[in-house]
PDB file of C-alpha atoms in Angstrom:
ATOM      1  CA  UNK A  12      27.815  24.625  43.823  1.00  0.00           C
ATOM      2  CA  UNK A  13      24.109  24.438  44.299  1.00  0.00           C
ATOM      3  CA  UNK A  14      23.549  26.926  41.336  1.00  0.00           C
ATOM      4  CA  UNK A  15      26.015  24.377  39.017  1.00  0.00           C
ATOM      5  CA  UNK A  16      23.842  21.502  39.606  1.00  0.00           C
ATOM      6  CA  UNK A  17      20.681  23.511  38.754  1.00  0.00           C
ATOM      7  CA  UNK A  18      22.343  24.076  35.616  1.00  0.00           C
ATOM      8  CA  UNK A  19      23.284  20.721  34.950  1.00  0.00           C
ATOM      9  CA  UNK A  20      19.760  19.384  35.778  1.00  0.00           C
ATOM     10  CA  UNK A  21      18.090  22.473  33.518  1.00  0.00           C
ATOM     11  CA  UNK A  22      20.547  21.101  30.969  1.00  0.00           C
ATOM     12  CA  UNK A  23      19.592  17.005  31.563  1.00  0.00           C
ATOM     13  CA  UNK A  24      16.075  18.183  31.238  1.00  0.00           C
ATOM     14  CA  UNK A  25      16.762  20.424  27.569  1.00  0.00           C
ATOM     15  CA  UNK A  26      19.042  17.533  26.334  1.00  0.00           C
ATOM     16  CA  UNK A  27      16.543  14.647  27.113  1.00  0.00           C
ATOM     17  CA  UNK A  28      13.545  16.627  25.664  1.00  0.00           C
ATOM     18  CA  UNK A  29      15.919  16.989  21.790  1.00  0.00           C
ATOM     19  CA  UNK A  30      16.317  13.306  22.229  1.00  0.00           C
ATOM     20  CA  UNK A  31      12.152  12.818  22.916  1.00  0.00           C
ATOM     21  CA  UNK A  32      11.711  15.173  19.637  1.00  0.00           C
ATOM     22  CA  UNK A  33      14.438  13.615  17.776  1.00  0.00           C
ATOM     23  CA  UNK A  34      15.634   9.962  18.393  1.00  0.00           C
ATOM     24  CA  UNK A  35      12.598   7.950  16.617  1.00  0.00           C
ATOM     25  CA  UNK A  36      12.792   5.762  13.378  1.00  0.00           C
ATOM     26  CA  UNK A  37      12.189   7.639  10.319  1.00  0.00           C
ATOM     27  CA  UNK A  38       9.787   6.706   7.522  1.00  0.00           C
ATOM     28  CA  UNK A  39      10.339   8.309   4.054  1.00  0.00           C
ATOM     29  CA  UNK A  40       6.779   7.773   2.396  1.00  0.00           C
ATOM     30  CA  UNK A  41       7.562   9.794  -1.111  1.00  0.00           C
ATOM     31  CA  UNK A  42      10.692   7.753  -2.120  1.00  0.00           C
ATOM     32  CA  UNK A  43      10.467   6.707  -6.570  1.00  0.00           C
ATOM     33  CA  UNK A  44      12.340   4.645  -8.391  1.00  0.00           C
ATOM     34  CA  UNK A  45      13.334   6.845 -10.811  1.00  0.00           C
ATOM     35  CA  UNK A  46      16.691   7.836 -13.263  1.00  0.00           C
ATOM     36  CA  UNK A  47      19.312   5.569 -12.366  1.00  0.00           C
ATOM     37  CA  UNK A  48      17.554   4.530  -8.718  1.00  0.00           C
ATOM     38  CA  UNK A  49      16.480   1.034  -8.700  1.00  0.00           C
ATOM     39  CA  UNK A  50      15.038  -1.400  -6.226  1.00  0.00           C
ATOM     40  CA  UNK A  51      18.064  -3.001  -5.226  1.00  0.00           C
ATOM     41  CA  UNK A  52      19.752   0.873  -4.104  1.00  0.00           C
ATOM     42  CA  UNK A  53      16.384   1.547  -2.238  1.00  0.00           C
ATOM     43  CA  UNK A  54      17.369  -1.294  -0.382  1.00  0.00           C
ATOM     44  CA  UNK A  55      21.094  -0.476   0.424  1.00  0.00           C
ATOM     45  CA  UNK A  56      20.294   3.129   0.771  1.00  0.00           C
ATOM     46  CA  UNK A  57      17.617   2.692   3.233  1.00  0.00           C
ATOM     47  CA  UNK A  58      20.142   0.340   4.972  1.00  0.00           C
ATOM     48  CA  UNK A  59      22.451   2.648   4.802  1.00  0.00           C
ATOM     49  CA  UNK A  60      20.781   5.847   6.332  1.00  0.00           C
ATOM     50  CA  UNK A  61      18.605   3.836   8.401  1.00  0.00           C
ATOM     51  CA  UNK A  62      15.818   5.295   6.992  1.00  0.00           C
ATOM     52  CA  UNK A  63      12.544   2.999   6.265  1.00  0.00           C
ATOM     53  CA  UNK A  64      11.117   3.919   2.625  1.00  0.00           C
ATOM     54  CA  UNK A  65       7.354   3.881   0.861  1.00  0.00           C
ATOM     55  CA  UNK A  66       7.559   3.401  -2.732  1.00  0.00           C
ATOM     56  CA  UNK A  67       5.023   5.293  -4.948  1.00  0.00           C
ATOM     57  CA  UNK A  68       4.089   4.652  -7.980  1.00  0.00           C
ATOM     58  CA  UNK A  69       2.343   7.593 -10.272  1.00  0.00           C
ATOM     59  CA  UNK A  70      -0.900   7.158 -11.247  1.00  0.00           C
ATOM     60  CA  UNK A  71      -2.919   9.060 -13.726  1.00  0.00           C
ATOM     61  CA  UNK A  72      -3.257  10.417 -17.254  1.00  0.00           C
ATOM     62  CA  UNK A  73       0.243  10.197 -19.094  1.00  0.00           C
ATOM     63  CA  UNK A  74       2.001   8.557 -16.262  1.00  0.00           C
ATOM     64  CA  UNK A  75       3.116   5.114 -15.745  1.00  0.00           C
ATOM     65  CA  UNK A  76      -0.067   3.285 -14.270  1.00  0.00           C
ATOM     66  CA  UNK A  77      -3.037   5.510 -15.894  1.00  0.00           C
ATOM     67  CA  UNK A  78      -5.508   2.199 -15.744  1.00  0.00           C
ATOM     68  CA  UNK A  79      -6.538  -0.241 -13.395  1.00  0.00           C
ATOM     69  CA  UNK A  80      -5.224  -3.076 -15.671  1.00  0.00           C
ATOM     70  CA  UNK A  81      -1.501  -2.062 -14.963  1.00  0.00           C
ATOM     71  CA  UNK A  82      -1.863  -1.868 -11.583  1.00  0.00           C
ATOM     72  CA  UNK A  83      -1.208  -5.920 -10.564  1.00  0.00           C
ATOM     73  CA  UNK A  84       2.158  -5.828 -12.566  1.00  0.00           C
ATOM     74  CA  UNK A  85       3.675  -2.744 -11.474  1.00  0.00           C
ATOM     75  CA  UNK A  86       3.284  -3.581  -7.944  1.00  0.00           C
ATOM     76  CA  UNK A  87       4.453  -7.550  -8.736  1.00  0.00           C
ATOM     77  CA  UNK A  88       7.418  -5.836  -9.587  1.00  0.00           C
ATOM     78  CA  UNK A  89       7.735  -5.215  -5.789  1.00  0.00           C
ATOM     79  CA  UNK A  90       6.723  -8.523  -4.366  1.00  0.00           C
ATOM     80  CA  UNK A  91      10.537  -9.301  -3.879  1.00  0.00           C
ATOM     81  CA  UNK A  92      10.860  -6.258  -1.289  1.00  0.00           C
ATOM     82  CA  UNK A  93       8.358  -6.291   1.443  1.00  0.00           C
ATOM     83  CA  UNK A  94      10.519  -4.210   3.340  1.00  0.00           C
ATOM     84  CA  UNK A  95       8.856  -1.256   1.526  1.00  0.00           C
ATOM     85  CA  UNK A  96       5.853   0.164   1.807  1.00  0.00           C
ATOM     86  CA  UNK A  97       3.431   0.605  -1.609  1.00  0.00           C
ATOM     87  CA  UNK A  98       2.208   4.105  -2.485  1.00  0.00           C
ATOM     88  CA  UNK A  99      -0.383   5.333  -4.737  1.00  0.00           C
ATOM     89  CA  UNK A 100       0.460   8.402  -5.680  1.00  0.00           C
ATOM     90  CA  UNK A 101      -2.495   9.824  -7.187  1.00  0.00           C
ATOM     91  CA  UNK A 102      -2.011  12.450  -9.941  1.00  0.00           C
ATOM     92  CA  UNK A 103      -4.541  15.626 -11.473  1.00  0.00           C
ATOM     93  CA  UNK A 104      -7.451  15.297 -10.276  1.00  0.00           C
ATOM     94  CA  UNK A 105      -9.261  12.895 -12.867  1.00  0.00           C
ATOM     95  CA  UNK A 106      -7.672  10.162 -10.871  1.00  0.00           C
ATOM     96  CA  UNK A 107     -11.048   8.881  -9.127  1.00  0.00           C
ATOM     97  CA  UNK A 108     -12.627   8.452 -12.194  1.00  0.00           C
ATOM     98  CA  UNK A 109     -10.054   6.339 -13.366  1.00  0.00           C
ATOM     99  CA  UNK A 110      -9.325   4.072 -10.771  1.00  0.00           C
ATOM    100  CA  UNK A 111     -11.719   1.610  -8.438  1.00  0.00           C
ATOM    101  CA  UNK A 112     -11.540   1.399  -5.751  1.00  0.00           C
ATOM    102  CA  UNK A 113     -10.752  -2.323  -5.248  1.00  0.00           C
ATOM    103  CA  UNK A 114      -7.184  -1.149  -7.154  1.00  0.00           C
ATOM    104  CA  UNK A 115      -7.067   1.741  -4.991  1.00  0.00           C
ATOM    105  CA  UNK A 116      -6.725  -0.136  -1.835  1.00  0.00           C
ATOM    106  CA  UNK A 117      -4.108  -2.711  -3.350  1.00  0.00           C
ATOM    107  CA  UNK A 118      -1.983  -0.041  -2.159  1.00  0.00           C
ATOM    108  CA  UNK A 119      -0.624   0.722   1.853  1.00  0.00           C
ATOM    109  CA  UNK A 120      -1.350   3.959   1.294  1.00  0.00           C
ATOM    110  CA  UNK A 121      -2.789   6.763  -1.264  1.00  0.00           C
ATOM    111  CA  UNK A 122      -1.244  10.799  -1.760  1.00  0.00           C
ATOM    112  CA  UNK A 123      -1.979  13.420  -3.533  1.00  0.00           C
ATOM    113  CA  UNK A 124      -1.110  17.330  -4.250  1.00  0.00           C
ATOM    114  CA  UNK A 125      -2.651  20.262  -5.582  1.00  0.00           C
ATOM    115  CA  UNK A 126       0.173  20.763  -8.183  1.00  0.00           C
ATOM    116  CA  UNK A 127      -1.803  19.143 -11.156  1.00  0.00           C
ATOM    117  CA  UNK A 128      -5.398  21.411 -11.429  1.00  0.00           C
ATOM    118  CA  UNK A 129      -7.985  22.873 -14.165  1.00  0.00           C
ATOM    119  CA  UNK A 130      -8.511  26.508 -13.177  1.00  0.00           C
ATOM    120  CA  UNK A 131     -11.430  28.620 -13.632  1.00  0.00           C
ATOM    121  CA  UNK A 132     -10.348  29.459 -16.976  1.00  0.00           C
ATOM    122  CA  UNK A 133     -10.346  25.640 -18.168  1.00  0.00           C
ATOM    123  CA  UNK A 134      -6.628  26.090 -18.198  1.00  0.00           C
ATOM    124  CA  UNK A 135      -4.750  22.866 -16.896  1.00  0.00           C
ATOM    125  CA  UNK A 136      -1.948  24.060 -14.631  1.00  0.00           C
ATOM    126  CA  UNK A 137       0.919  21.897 -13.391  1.00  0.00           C
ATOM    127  CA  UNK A 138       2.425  24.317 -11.191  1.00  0.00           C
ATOM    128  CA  UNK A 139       5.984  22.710 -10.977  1.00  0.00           C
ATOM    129  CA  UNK A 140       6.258  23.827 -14.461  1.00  0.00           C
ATOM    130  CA  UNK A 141       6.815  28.035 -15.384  1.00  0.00           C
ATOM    131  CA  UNK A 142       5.206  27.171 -18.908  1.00  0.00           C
ATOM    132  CA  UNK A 143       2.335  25.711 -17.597  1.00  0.00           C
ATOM    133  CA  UNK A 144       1.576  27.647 -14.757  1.00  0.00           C
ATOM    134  CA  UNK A 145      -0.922  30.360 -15.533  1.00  0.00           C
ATOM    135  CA  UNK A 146      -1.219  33.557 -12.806  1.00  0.00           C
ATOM    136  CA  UNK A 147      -3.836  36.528 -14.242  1.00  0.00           C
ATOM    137  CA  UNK A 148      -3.746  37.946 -10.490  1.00  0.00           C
ATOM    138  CA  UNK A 149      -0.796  35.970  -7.478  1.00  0.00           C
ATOM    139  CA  UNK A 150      -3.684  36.543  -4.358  1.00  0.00           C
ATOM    140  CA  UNK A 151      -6.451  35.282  -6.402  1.00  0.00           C
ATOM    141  CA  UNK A 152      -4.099  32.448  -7.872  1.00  0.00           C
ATOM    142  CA  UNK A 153      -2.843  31.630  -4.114  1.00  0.00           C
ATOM    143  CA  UNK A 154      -6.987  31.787  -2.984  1.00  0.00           C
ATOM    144  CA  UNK A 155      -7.937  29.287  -5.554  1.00  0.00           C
ATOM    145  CA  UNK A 156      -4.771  27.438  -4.715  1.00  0.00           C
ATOM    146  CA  UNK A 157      -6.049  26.920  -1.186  1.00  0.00           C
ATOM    147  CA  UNK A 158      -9.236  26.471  -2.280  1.00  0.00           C
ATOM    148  CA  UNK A 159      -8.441  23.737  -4.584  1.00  0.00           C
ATOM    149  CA  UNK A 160      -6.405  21.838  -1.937  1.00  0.00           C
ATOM    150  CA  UNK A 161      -9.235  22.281   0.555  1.00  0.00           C
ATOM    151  CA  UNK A 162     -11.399  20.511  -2.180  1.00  0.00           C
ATOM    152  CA  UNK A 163      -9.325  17.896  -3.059  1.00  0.00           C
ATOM    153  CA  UNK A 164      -8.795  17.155   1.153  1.00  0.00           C
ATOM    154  CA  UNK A 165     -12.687  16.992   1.122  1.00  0.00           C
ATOM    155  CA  UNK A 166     -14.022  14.991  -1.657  1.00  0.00           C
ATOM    156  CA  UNK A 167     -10.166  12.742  -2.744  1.00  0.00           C
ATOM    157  CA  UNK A 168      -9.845   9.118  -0.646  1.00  0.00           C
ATOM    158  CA  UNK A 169      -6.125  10.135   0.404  1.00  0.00           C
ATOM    159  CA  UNK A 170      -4.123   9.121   3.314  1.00  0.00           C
ATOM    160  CA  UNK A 171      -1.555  11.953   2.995  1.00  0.00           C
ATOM    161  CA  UNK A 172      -1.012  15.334   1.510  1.00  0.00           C
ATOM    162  CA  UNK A 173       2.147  15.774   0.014  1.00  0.00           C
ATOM    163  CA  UNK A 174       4.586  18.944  -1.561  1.00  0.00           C
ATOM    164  CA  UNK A 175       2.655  20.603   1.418  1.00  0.00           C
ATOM    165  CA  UNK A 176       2.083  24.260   0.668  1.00  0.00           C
ATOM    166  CA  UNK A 177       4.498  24.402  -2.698  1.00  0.00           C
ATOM    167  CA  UNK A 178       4.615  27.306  -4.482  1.00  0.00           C
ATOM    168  CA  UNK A 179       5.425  28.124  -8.974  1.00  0.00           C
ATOM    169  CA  UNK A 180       8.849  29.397  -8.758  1.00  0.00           C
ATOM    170  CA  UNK A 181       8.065  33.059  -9.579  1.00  0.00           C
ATOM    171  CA  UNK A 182       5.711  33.170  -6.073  1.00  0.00           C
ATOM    172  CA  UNK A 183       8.317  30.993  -3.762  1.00  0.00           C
ATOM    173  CA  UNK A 184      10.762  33.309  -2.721  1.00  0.00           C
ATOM    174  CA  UNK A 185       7.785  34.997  -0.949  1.00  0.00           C
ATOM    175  CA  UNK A 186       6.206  31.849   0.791  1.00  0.00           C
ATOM    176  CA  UNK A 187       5.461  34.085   4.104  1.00  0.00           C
ATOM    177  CA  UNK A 188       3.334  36.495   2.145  1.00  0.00           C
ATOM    178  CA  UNK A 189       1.356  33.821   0.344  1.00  0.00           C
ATOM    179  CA  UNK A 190       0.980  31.574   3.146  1.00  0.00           C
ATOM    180  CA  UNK A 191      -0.790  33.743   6.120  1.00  0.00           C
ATOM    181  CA  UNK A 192      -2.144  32.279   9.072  1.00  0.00           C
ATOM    182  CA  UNK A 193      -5.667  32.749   7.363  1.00  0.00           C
ATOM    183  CA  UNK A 194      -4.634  30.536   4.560  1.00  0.00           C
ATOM    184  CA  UNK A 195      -2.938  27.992   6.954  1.00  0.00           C
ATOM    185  CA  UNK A 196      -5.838  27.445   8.804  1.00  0.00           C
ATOM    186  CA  UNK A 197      -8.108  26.714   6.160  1.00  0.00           C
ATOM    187  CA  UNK A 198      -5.668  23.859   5.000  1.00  0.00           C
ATOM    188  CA  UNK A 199      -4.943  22.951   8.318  1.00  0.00           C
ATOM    189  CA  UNK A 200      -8.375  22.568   9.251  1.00  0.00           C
ATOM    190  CA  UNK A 201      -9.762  20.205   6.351  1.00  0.00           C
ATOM    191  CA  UNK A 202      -6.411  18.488   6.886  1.00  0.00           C
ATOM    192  CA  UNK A 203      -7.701  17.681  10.286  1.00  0.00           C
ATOM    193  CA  UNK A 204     -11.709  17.424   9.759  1.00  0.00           C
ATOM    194  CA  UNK A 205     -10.779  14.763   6.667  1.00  0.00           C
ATOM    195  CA  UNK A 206      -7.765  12.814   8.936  1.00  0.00           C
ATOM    196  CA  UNK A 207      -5.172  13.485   6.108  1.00  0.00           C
ATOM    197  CA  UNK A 208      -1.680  13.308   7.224  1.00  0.00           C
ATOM    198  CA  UNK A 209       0.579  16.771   5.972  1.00  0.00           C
ATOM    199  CA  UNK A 210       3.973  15.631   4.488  1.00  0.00           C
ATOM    200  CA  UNK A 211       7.024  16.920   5.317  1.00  0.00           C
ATOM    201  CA  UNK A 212       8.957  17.429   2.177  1.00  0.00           C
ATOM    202  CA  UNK A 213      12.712  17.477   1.741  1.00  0.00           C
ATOM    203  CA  UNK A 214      13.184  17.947  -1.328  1.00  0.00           C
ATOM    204  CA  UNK A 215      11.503  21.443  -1.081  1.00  0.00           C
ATOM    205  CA  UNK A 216      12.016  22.391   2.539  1.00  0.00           C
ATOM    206  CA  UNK A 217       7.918  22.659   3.067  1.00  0.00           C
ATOM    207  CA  UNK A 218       5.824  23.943   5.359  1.00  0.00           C
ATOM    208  CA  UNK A 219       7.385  26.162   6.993  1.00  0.00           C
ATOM    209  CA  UNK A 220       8.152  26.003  10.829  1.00  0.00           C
ATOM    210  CA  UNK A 221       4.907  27.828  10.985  1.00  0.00           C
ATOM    211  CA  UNK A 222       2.545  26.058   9.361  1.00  0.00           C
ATOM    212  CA  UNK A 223       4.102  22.829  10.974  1.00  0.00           C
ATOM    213  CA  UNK A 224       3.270  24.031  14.370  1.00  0.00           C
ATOM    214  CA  UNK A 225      -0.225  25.302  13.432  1.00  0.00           C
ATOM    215  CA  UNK A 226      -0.646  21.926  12.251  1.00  0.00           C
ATOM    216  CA  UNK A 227       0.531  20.267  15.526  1.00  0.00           C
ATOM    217  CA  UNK A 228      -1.366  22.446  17.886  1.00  0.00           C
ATOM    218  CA  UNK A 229      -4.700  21.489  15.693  1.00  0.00           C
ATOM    219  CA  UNK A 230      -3.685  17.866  16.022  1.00  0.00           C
ATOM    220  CA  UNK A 231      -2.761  17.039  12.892  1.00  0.00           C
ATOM    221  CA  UNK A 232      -0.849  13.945  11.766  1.00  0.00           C
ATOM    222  CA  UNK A 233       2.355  14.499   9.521  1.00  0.00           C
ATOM    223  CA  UNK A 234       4.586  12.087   7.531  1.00  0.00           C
ATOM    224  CA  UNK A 235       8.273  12.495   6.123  1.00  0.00           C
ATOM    225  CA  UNK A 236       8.475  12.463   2.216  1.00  0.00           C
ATOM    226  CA  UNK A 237      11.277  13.532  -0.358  1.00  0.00           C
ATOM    227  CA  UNK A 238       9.642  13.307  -3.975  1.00  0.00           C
ATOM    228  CA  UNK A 239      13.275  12.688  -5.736  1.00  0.00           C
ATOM    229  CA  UNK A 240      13.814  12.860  -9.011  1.00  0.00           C
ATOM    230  CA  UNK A 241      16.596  10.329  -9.053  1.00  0.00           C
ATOM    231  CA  UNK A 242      19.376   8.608  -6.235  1.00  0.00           C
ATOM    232  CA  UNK A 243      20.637  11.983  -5.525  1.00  0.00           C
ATOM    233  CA  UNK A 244      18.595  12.349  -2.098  1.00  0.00           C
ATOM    234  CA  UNK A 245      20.479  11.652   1.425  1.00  0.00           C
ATOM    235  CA  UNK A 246      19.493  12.010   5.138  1.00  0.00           C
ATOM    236  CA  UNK A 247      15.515  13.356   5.200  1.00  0.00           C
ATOM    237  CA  UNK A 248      17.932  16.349   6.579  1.00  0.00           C
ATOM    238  CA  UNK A 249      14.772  18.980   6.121  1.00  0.00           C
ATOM    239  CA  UNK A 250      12.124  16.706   8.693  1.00  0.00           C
ATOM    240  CA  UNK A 251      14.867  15.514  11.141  1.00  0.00           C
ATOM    241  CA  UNK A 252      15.080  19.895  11.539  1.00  0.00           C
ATOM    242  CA  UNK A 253      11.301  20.210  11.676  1.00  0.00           C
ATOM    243  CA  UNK A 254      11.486  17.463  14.124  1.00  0.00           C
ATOM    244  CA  UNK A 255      14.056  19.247  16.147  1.00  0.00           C
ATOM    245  CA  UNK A 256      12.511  22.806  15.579  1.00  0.00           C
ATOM    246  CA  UNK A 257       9.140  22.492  16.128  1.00  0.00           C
ATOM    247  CA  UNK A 258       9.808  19.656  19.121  1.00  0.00           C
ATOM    248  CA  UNK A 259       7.608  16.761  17.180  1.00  0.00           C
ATOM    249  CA  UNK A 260       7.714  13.484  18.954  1.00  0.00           C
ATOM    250  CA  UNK A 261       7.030  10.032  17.023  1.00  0.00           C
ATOM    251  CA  UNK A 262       3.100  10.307  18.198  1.00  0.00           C
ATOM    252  CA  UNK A 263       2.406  12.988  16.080  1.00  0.00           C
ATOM    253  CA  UNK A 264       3.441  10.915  12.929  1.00  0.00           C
ATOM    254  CA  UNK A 265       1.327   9.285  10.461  1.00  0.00           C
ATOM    255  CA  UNK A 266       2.534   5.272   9.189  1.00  0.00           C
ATOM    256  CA  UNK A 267       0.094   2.985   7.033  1.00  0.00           C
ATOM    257  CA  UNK A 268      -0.725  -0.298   8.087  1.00  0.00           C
ATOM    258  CA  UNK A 269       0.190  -2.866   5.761  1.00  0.00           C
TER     259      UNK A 269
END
């Protein structure tokens, strides 16, 4: 009997320390309206999966808002839903020539990733895309990878670092080779030094369970974000198993201030 209710307590104590890690409001920060997604089915599908959004609008050469002059009308297209949250989301890395910033901090928030860069080679790589992804050497294109989003941590006025740690399709399928603990670190570390939040993305199941609790034990902040293409995005299923996984409470998350 006695060695039952040890059990039961050991189990109280596992169960209640899931619900700690697990049972806290979730914030999607990397939500667009995009394809058929509008406004309106943010709304209901935030109801819906009780899931609070950030909107972000692209910003940048050859996207939607590329001036400051466009900025005021995109976001009164928003002034109807203050339930959201407004996000810059700041594209290549020309974007701080481009914009002031007085327009800058008309937004709640401001994120960035390294997936739009000019290599050493004056070759402009946007690494989401095979034909315009260019890799002479994979170790030297992973070190100026790191390098680049070390740079951009150091020198770019962003809140939060987002498509954490993605990788072109022919390198992704190796993610544990390309992403050592030496490489984690040095991310980590100007991710922490610069008080940048690291997203964590849904869409493609990044950082790993070990970078995310690298990241934790160095006290850094992270946020949940999804980057969809269109409405086909449900349940921020990939964080709420982070959460679970690497035991984050709702302390060691990142949320703008309005």
């Amino acid at each position: 009997m006695e060695n039952r209710v040890v059990l039961l307590f050991a189990f109280a104590i596992v169960f209640a320390g899931c619900r700690q890690n697990a049972d806290f409001p979730i914030t999607d920060l990397h939500v667009h309206i995009k394809g058929n997604f509008t406004l309106d089915d943010a709304v209901r599908k935030s109801e819906a999966e009780n899931i609070r959004y950030g909107i972000a609008v692209n910003c940048g050469i050859g996207f939607p808002v590329s001036n400051d002059s466009q900025i005021d009308s995109v976001l009164a297209t928003m002034k109807d839903y203050p339930m959201f949250y407004k996000a810059m989301q700041a594209e290549g890395r020309e974007w701080v020539d481009i914009f002031s910033m007085e327009s800058i901090k008309k937004f709640d928030y401001v994120f960035t990733d390294a997936m739009t860069f000019t290599d050493k080679k004056g070759r402009r790589n946007r690494i989401w895309m095979p034909n315009e992804t260019f890799i002479d050497d994979e170790e030297q294109f992973m070190d100026d990878l790191v390098e680049t989003i070390v740079t951009i941590m150091n020198n770019e006025p962003i809140d939060i670092y987002v498509n954490s740690t993605f990788l072109p399709d022919q390198m992704a399928g190796r993610y544990d080779h390309f992403w050592t603990p030496e490489r984690m670190d040095r991310v980590i570390n100007a991710a922490k030094e610069n008080n940048i939040a690291i997203e964590i993305n849904n869409r493609y199941e990044i950082p790993s369970a070990a970078f995310i609790q690298r990241a934790k034990k160095a006290g850094v902040k992270f946020t949940v974000g999804t980057n969809n293409a269109d409405e086909n995005f449900s349940g921020a299923e990939y964080a709420r198993s982070m959460i679970s996984e690497c035991r984050l409470a709702e302390k060691d998350f990142w949320l703008p201030k309005r």
